[in-house]
Tab-separated table of C-alpha atoms and ligand atoms in Angstrom:
chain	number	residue	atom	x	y	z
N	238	UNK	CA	-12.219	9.343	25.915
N	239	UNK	CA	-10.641	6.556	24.339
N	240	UNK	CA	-7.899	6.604	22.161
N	241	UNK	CA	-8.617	6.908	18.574
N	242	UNK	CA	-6.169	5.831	16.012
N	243	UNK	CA	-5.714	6.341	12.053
N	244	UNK	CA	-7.500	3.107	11.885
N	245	UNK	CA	-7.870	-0.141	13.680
N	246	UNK	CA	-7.747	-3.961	12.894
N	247	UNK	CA	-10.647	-5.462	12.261
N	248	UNK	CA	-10.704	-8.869	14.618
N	249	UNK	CA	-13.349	-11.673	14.283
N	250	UNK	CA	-15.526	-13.188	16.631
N	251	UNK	CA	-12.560	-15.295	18.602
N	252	UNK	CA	-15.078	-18.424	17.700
N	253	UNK	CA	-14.040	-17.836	13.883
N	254	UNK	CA	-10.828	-18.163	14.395
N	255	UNK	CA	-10.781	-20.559	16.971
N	256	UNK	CA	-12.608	-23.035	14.156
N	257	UNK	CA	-9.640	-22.925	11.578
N	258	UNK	CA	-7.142	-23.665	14.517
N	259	UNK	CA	-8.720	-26.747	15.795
N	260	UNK	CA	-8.367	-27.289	11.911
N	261	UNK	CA	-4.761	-26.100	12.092
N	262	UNK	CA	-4.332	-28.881	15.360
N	263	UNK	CA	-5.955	-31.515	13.393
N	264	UNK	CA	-3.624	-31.973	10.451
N	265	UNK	CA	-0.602	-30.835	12.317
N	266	UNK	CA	0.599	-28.158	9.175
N	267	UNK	CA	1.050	-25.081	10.521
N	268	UNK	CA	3.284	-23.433	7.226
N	269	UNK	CA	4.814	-24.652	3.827
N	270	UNK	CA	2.080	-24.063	1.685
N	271	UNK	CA	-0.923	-25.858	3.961
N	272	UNK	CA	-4.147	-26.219	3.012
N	273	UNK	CA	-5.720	-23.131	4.695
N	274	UNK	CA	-3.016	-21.270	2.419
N	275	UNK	CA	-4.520	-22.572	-0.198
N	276	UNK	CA	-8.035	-22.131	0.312
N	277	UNK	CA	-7.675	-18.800	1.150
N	278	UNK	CA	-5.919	-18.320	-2.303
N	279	UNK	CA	-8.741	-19.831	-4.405
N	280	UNK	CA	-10.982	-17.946	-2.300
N	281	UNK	CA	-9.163	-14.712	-3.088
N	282	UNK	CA	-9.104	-15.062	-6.642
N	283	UNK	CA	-12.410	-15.725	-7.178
N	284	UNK	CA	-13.402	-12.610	-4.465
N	285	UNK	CA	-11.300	-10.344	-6.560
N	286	UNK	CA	-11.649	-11.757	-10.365
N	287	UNK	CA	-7.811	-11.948	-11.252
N	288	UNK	CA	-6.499	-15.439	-12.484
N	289	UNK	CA	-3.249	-15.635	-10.562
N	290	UNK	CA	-2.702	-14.939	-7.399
N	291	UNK	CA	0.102	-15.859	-4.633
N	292	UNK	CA	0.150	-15.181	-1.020
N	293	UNK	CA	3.193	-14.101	0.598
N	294	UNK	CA	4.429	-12.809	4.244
N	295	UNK	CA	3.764	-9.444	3.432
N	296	UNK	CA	3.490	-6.802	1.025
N	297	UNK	CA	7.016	-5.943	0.912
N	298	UNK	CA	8.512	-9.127	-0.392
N	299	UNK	CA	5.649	-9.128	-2.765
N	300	UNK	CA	7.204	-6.001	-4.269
N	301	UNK	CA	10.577	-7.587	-4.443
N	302	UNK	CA	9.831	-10.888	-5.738
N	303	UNK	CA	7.874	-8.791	-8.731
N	304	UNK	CA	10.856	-6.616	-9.336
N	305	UNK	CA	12.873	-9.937	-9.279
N	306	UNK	CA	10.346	-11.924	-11.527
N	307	UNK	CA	10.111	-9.195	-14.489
N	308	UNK	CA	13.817	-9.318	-13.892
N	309	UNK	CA	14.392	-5.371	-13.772
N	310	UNK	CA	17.505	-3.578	-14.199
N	311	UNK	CA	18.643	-0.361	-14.313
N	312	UNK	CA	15.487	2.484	-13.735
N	313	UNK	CA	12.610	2.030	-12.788
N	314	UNK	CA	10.173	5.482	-12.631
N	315	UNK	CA	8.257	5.211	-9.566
N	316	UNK	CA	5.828	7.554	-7.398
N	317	UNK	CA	7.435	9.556	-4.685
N	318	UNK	CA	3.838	9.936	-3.155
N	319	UNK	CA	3.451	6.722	-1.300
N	320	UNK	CA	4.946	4.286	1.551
N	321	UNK	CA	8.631	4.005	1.899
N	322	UNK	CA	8.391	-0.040	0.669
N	323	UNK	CA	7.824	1.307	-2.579
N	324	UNK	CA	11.207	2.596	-3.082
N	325	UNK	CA	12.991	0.387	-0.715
N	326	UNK	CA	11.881	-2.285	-2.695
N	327	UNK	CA	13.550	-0.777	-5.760
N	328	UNK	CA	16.729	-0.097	-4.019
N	329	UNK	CA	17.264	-3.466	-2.274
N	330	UNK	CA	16.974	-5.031	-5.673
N	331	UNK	CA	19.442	-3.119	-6.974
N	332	UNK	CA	17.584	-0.691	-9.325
N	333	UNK	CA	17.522	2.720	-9.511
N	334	UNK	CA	14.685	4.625	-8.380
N	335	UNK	CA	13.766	7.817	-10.444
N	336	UNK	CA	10.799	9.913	-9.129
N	337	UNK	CA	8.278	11.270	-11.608
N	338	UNK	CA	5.698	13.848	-9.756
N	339	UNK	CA	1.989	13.344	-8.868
N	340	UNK	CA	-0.579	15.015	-9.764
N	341	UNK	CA	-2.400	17.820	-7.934
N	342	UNK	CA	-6.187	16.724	-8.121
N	343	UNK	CA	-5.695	12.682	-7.895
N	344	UNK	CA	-2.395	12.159	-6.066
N	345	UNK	CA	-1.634	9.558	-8.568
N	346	UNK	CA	1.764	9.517	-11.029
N	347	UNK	CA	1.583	11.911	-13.383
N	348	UNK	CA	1.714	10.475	-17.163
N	349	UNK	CA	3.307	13.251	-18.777
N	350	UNK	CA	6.043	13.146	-15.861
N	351	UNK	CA	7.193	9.851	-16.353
N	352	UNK	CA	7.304	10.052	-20.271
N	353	UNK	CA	10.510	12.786	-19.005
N	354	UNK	CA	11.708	10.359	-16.922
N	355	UNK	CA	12.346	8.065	-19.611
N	356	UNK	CA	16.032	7.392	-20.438
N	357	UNK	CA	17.622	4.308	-22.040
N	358	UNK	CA	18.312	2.587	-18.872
N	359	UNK	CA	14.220	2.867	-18.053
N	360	UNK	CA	13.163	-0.635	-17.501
N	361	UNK	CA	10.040	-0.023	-15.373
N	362	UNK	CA	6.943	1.915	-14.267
N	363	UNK	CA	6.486	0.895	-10.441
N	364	UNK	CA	3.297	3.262	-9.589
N	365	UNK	CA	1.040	2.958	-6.630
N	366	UNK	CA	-3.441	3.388	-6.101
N	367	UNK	CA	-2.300	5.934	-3.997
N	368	UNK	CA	-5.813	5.238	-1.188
N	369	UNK	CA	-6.699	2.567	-3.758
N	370	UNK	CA	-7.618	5.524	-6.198
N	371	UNK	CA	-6.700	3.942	-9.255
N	372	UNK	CA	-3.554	5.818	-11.367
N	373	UNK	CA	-3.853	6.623	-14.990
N	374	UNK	CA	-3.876	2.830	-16.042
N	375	UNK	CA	-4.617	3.932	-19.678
N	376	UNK	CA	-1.815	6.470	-20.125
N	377	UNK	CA	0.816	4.116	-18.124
N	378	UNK	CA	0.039	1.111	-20.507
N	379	UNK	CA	0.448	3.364	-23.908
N	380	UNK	CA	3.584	4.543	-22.719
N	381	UNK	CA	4.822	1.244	-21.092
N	382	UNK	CA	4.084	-0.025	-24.757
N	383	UNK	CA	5.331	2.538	-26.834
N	384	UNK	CA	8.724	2.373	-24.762
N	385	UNK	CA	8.703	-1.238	-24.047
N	386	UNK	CA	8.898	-1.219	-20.168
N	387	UNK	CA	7.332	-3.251	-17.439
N	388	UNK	CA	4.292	-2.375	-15.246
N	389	UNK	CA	3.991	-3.230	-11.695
N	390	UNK	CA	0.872	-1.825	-9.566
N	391	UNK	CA	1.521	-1.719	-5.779
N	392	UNK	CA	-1.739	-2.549	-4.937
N	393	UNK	CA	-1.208	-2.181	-1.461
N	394	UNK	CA	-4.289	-0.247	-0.936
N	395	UNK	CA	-6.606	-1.519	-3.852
N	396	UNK	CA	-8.159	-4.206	-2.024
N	397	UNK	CA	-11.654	-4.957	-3.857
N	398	UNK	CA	-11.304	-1.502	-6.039
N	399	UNK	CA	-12.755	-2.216	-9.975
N	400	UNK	CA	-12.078	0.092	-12.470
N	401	UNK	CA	-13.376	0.183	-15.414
N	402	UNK	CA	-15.560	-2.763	-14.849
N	403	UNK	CA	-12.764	-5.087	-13.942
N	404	UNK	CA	-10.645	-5.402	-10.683
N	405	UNK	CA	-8.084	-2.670	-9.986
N	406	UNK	CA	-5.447	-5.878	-10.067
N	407	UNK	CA	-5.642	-6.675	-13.544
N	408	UNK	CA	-3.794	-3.912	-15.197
N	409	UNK	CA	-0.211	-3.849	-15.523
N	410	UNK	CA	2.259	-6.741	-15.515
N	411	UNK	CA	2.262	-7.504	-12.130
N	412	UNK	CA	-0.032	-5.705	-9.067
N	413	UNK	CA	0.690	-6.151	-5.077
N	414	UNK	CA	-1.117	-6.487	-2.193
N	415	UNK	CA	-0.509	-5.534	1.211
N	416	UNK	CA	-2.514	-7.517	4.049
N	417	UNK	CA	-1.035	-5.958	6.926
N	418	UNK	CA	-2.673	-5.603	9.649
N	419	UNK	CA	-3.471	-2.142	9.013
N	420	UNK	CA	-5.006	-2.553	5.666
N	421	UNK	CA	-8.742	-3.044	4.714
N	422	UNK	CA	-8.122	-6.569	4.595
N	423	UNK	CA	-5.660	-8.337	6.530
N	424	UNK	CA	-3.999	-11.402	7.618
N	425	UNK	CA	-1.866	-9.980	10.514
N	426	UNK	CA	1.273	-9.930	7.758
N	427	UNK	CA	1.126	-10.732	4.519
N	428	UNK	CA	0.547	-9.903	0.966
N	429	UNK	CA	-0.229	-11.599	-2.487
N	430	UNK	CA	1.231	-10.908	-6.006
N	431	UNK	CA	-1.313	-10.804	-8.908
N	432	UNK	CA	-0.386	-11.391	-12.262
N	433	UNK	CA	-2.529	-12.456	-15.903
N	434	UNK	CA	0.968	-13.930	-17.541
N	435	UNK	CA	1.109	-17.303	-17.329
N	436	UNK	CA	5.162	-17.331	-17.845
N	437	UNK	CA	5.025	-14.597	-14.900
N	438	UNK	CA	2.919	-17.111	-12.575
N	439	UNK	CA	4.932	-19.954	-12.891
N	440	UNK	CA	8.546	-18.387	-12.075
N	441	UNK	CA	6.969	-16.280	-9.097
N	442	UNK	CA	5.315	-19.595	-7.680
N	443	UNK	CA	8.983	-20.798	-7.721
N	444	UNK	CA	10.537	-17.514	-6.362
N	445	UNK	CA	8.321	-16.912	-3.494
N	446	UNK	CA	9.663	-20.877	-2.041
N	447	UNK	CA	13.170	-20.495	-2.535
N	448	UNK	CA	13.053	-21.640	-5.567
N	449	UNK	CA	11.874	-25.445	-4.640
N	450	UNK	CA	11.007	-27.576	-7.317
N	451	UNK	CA	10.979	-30.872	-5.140
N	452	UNK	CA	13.052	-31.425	-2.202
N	453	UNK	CA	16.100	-31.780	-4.049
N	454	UNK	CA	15.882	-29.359	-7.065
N	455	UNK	CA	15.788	-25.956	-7.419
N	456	UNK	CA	14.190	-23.856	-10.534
N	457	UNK	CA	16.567	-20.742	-10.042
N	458	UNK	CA	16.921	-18.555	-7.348
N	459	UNK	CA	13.997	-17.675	-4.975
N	460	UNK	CA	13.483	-16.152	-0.893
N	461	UNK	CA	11.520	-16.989	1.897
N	462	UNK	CA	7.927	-15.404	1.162
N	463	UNK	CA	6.108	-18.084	2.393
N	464	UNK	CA	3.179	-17.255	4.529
N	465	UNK	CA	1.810	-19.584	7.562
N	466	UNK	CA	-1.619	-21.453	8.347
N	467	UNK	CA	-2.562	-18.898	11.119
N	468	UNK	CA	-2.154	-16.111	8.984
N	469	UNK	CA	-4.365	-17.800	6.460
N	470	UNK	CA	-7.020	-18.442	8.834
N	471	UNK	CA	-7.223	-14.962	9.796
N	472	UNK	CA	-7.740	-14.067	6.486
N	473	UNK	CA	-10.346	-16.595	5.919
N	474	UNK	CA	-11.850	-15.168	9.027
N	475	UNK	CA	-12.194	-11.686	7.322
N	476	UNK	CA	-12.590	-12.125	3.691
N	477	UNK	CA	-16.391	-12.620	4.199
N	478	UNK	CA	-16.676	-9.595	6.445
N	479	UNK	CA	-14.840	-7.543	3.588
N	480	UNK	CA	-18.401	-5.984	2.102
N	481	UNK	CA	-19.260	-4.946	5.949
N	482	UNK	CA	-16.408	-3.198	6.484
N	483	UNK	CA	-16.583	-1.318	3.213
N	484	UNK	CA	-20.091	-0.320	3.715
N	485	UNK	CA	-18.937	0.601	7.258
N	486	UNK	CA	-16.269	3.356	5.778
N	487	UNK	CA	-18.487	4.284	2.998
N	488	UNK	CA	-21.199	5.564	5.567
N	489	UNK	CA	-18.336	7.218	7.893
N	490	UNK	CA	-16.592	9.202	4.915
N	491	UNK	CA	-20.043	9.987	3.405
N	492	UNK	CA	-20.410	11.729	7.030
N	493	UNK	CA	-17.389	13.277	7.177
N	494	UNK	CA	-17.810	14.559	3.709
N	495	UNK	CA	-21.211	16.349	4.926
N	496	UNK	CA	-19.759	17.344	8.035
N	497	UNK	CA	-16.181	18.729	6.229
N	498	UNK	CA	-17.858	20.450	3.248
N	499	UNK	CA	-17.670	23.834	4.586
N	500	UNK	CA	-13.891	23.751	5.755
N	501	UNK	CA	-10.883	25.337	3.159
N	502	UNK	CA	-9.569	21.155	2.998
N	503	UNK	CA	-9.514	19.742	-0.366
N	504	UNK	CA	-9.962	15.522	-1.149
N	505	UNK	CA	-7.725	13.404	-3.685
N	506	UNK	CA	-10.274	13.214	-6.604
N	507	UNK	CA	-11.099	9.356	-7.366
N	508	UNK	CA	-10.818	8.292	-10.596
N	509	UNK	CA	-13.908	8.044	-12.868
N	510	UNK	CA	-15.308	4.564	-13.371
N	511	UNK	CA	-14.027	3.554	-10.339
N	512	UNK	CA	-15.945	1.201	-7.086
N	513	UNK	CA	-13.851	2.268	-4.613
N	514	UNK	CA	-12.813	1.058	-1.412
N	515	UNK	CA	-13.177	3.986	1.011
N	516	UNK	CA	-9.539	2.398	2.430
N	517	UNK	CA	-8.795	5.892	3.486
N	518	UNK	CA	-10.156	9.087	4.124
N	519	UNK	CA	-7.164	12.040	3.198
N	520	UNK	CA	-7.541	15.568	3.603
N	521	UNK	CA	-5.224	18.413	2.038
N	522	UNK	CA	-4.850	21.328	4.549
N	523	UNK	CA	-4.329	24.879	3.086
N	524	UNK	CA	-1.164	24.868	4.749
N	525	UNK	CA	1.309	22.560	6.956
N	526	UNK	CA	1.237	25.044	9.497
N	527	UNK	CA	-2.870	24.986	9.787
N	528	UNK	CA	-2.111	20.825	9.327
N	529	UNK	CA	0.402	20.608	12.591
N	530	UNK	CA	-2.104	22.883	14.570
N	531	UNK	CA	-4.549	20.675	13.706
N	532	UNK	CA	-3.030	17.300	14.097
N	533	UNK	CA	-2.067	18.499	18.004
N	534	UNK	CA	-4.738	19.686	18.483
N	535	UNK	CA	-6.833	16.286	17.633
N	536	UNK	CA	-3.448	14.559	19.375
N	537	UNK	CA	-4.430	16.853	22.615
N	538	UNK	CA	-7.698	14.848	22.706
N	539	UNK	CA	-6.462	11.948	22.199
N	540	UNK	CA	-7.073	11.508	18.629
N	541	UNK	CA	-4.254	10.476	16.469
N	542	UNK	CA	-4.845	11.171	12.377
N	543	UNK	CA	-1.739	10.025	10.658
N	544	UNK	CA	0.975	12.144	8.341
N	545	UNK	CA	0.495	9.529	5.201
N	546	UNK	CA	2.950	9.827	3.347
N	547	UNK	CA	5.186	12.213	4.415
N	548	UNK	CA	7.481	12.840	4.041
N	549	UNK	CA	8.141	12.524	0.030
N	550	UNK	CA	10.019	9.785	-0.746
N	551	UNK	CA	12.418	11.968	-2.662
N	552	UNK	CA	13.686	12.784	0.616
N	553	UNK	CA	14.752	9.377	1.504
N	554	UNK	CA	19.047	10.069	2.287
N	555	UNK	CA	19.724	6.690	0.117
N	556	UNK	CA	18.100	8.076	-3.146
N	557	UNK	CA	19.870	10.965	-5.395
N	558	UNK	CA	18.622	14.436	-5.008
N	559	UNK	CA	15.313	14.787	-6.987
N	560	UNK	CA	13.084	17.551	-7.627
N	561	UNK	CA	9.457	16.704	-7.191
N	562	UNK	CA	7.689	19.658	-6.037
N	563	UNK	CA	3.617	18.636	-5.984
N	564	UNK	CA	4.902	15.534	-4.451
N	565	UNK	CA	6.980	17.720	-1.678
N	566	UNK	CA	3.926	20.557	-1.656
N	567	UNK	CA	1.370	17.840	-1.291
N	568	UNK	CA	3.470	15.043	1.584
N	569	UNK	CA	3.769	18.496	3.815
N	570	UNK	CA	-0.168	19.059	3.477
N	571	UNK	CA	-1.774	16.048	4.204
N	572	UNK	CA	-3.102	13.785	6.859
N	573	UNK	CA	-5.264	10.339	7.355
N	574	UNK	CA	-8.200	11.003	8.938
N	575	UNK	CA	-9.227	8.216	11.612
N	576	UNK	CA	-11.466	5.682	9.567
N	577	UNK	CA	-12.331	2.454	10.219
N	578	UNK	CA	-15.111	-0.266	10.697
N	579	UNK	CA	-16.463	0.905	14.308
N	580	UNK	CA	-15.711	4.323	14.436
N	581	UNK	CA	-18.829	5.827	15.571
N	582	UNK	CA	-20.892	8.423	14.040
N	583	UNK	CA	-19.939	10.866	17.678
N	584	UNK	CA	-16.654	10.071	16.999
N	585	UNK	CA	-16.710	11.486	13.416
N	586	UNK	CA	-18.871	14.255	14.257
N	587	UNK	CA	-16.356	14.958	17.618
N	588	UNK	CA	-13.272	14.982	15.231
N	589	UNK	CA	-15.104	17.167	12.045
N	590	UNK	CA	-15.860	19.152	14.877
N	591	UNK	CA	-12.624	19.817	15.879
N	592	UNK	CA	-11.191	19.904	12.358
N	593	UNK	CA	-14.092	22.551	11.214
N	594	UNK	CA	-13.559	25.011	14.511
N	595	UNK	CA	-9.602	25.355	13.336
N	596	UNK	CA	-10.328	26.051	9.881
E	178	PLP	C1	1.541	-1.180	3.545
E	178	PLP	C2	2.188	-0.811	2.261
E	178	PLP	C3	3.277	-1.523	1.735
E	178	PLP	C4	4.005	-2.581	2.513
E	178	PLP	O1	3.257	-3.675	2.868
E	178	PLP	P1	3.719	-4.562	4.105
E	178	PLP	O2	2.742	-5.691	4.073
E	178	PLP	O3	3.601	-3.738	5.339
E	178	PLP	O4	5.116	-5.012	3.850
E	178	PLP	C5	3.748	-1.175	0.482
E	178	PLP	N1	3.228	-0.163	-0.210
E	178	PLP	C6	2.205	0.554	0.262
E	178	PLP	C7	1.643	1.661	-0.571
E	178	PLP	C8	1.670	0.275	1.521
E	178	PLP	O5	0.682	1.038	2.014
């Protein structure tokens, strides 16, 4: 049998993207800002309902350049149940990452955690839609407010999520994208910061092109997070499959569902109110010891789930010793079942098959 992976990128018909790059050919732009950059931009806000939005090179730099544009110092409280760029991110810009632990059912930060957290060198909440399961936005905000700190959202897996009848990208100060290659949607690399604050837009349009403002001027300081015209048209190439491939994971983790009911794994609990994604399909295994007999077990047939995230990020050897224990209980427990666009319904029903004769 083939291999199957956690998931796999979604291509379009070569002919799509063969369009945009006689386009690309034609004008001779191939970065800096072109105009396919810029299409896909307007294209994205108006897909996703959020009034600013920049594309970058990639998720990771969109972290940064928020951290950098709210101009953060000190703390900031942050989820230790997520990818390592989340707390990089903090580090590399100099901050000081202080974990405040998930919670059980949703996987999301935990409210009443980071209100402990809180010290006077707090400057920021930096909490992630852990599967694109939106966090407590409500809770976060009141205490952002009453203790006058920062939000930022990595968004990284929110893609198209709405909560509470808006998008998933309009809460907080800032939110992040990720459109990596292995995300639902994707431009190869590449990312986009969202923001509502005008003030917010205007320095980060500055930041993310080293701080240009003409040839000759500069607006303050800024990095490289500029993202090309081939990158763009891939993204163009997608964005109107998007709906497909949601529909497409919808159907395979409805079956899985059905086909997992009867086994002792447990699922993250979505938020109410939400439209999710289906961006990933987790499962929390009794035990890490049932988990790793599992996992080789699928890896024997050539079937490769994915430890995400693990390990907690608490672990990391350049943060300070933290205690975090759902986070730590949870990281050893839980794996990424394979999920994507074209994974067929023998395929699902092979691995559940598999997964329900261990358990
Ligand atoms: C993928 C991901 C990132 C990093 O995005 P890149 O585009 O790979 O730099 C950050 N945070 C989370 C939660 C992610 O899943």
């Amino acid at each position: 049998m083939q291999q199957i992976n956690v998931t796999k990128t979604y291509l379009p018909p070569l002919e799509e993207y063969d369009k945009y790059l006689k386009k690309i050919w034609d004008n001779g732009q191939v970065t800096n800002q072109g105009p396919l950059v810029t299409e896909l931009e307007e294209k994205l806000k108006t897909f996703l309902g959020v009034k600013h939005l920049f594309l970058v090179n990639n998720g990771t730099i969109a972290l940064q350049i928020a951290i950098k544009a709210l101009d953060l110092k000190g703390e900031i409280i942050t989820t230790p149940f997520s990818y390592v760029a989340t707390t990089s991110s903090i580090v590399w810009e100099n901050c000081i990452p202080v974990f405040a632990d998930i919670e059980n059912n949703t996987l999301s930060i935990n409210p009443d955690e980071v209100r402990k957290k809180i010290t006077d060198k707090t400057s920021a909440i930096l909490a992630t839609h852990v599967y694109g399961n939106p966090c407590n936005v409500d809770a976060l905000q009141i205490i952002a407010k009453e203790n006058n700190l920062k939000i930022i959202y990595d968004a990284a897996h929110g893609f198209g999520v709405n909560h509470k009848g808006q998008s998933l990208l309009k809460f907080g100060d800032i939110s992040t994208l990720s459109f990596h290659a292995t995300k639902l949607f994707h431009t190869i690399e590449g990312g986009a910061i969202v923001t509502n604050n005008d003030e917010l837009a205007h320095k980060i349009s500055y930041m993310r092109n080293f701080g240009h403002n003409g040839p000759e001027a500069f607006h303050g300081v800024g990095i490289n997070g500029k993202i090309s015209e081939f990158n763009a048209a891939m993204g163009l190439c997608v964005l109107p499959k998007v709906a497909e491939l949601i529909k497409a994971r919808k159907n395979i983790s409805e079956l899985y569902n059905e086909l997992l009911k009867n086994t002792s794994l447990i699922k993250p609990e979505i938020a109410d109110n939400t439209k999710y994604n289906y961006s990933y399909y987790p499962v929390v295994f009794p035990s890490e010891e049932k988990l790793l007999i599992v996992r080789d077990k699928l890896n024997n047939m050539n079937i490769f789930p994915r430890r995400y995230f693990y390990p907690s990020l608490n672990m990391l050897n350049y943060v300070g010793k933290q205690s975090v224990p759902v986070s730590e209980d949870i990281s050893r427990r839980v794996l990424c079942l394979p999920l994507y666009f074209d994974l067929s319904i023998q395929e699902t029903e092979k691995i559940s098959a598999i997964i329900s004769q261990m358990l």
